[in-house]
Amino acid sequence: MEKRLVRSRKNRMIGGVCGGIAEHLGTDPTVVRLIWAVTTLFWGTGIILYLLAWAVIPEEK
């Protein structure tokens, strides 16, 4: 079975993007959220990337 990247419904804080990426990579969602927070704080691109991912990645069924 092919593993697809989808937004998570159960590991959701805002839109499920970090939870979906964590499930796809097989890691803890907290790690992905921390990486996103660091990216946002230091480079300012995290919010734009999150919104873009929210629009592009489909929600799990």
Coordinates of C-alpha atoms in Angstrom, one line a residue:
M1 CA 0.0 0.0 0.0
E2 CA 1.3 3.4 -1.0
K3 CA 1.9 5.9 1.9
R4 CA 0.4 9.3 1.1
L5 CA 1.0 12.6 2.7
V6 CA -2.2 13.9 4.2
R7 CA -3.3 16.4 6.9
S8 CA -4.0 14.5 10.1
R9 CA -7.4 14.5 11.8
K10 CA -6.2 13.0 15.1
N11 CA -2.9 14.8 15.6
R12 CA -4.3 18.3 14.8
M13 CA -3.5 21.5 16.5
I14 CA -4.5 24.0 13.8
G15 CA -4.8 22.5 10.4
G16 CA -3.2 19.0 10.9
V17 CA -0.2 19.8 8.7
C18 CA 2.5 19.0 11.3
G19 CA 0.6 16.0 12.5
G20 CA 0.3 14.7 8.9
I21 CA 4.0 15.2 8.2
A22 CA 4.9 13.5 11.4
E23 CA 2.7 10.5 10.6
H24 CA 4.1 10.3 7.1
L25 CA 7.7 10.3 8.5
G26 CA 6.9 8.0 11.4
T27 CA 8.0 10.5 14.0
D28 CA 6.5 12.4 17.0
P29 CA 4.3 15.4 16.0
T30 CA 5.9 17.5 18.7
V31 CA 9.3 17.3 16.9
V32 CA 7.8 18.5 13.6
R33 CA 6.0 21.3 15.5
L34 CA 9.2 22.4 17.2
I35 CA 11.0 22.5 13.8
W36 CA 8.2 24.6 12.4
A37 CA 8.4 27.0 15.4
V38 CA 12.2 27.4 15.0
T39 CA 11.7 28.0 11.3
T40 CA 9.1 30.6 12.0
L41 CA 11.1 32.4 14.7
F42 CA 14.5 32.5 13.0
W43 CA 13.7 32.8 9.3
G44 CA 10.0 34.0 9.3
T45 CA 9.1 31.5 6.5
G46 CA 7.3 29.0 8.7
I47 CA 3.9 30.7 8.6
I48 CA 3.9 31.1 4.8
L49 CA 5.0 27.4 4.4
Y50 CA 2.4 26.2 6.8
L51 CA -0.4 28.1 5.0
L52 CA 0.9 26.8 1.7
A53 CA 1.0 23.2 3.0
W54 CA -2.5 23.6 4.4
A55 CA -3.8 24.6 1.0
V56 CA -1.9 21.9 -0.9
I57 CA -1.9 18.8 1.3
P58 CA -5.3 17.0 1.3
E59 CA -7.1 16.1 4.5
E60 CA -7.2 12.4 5.4
K61 CA -10.5 10.7 4.9

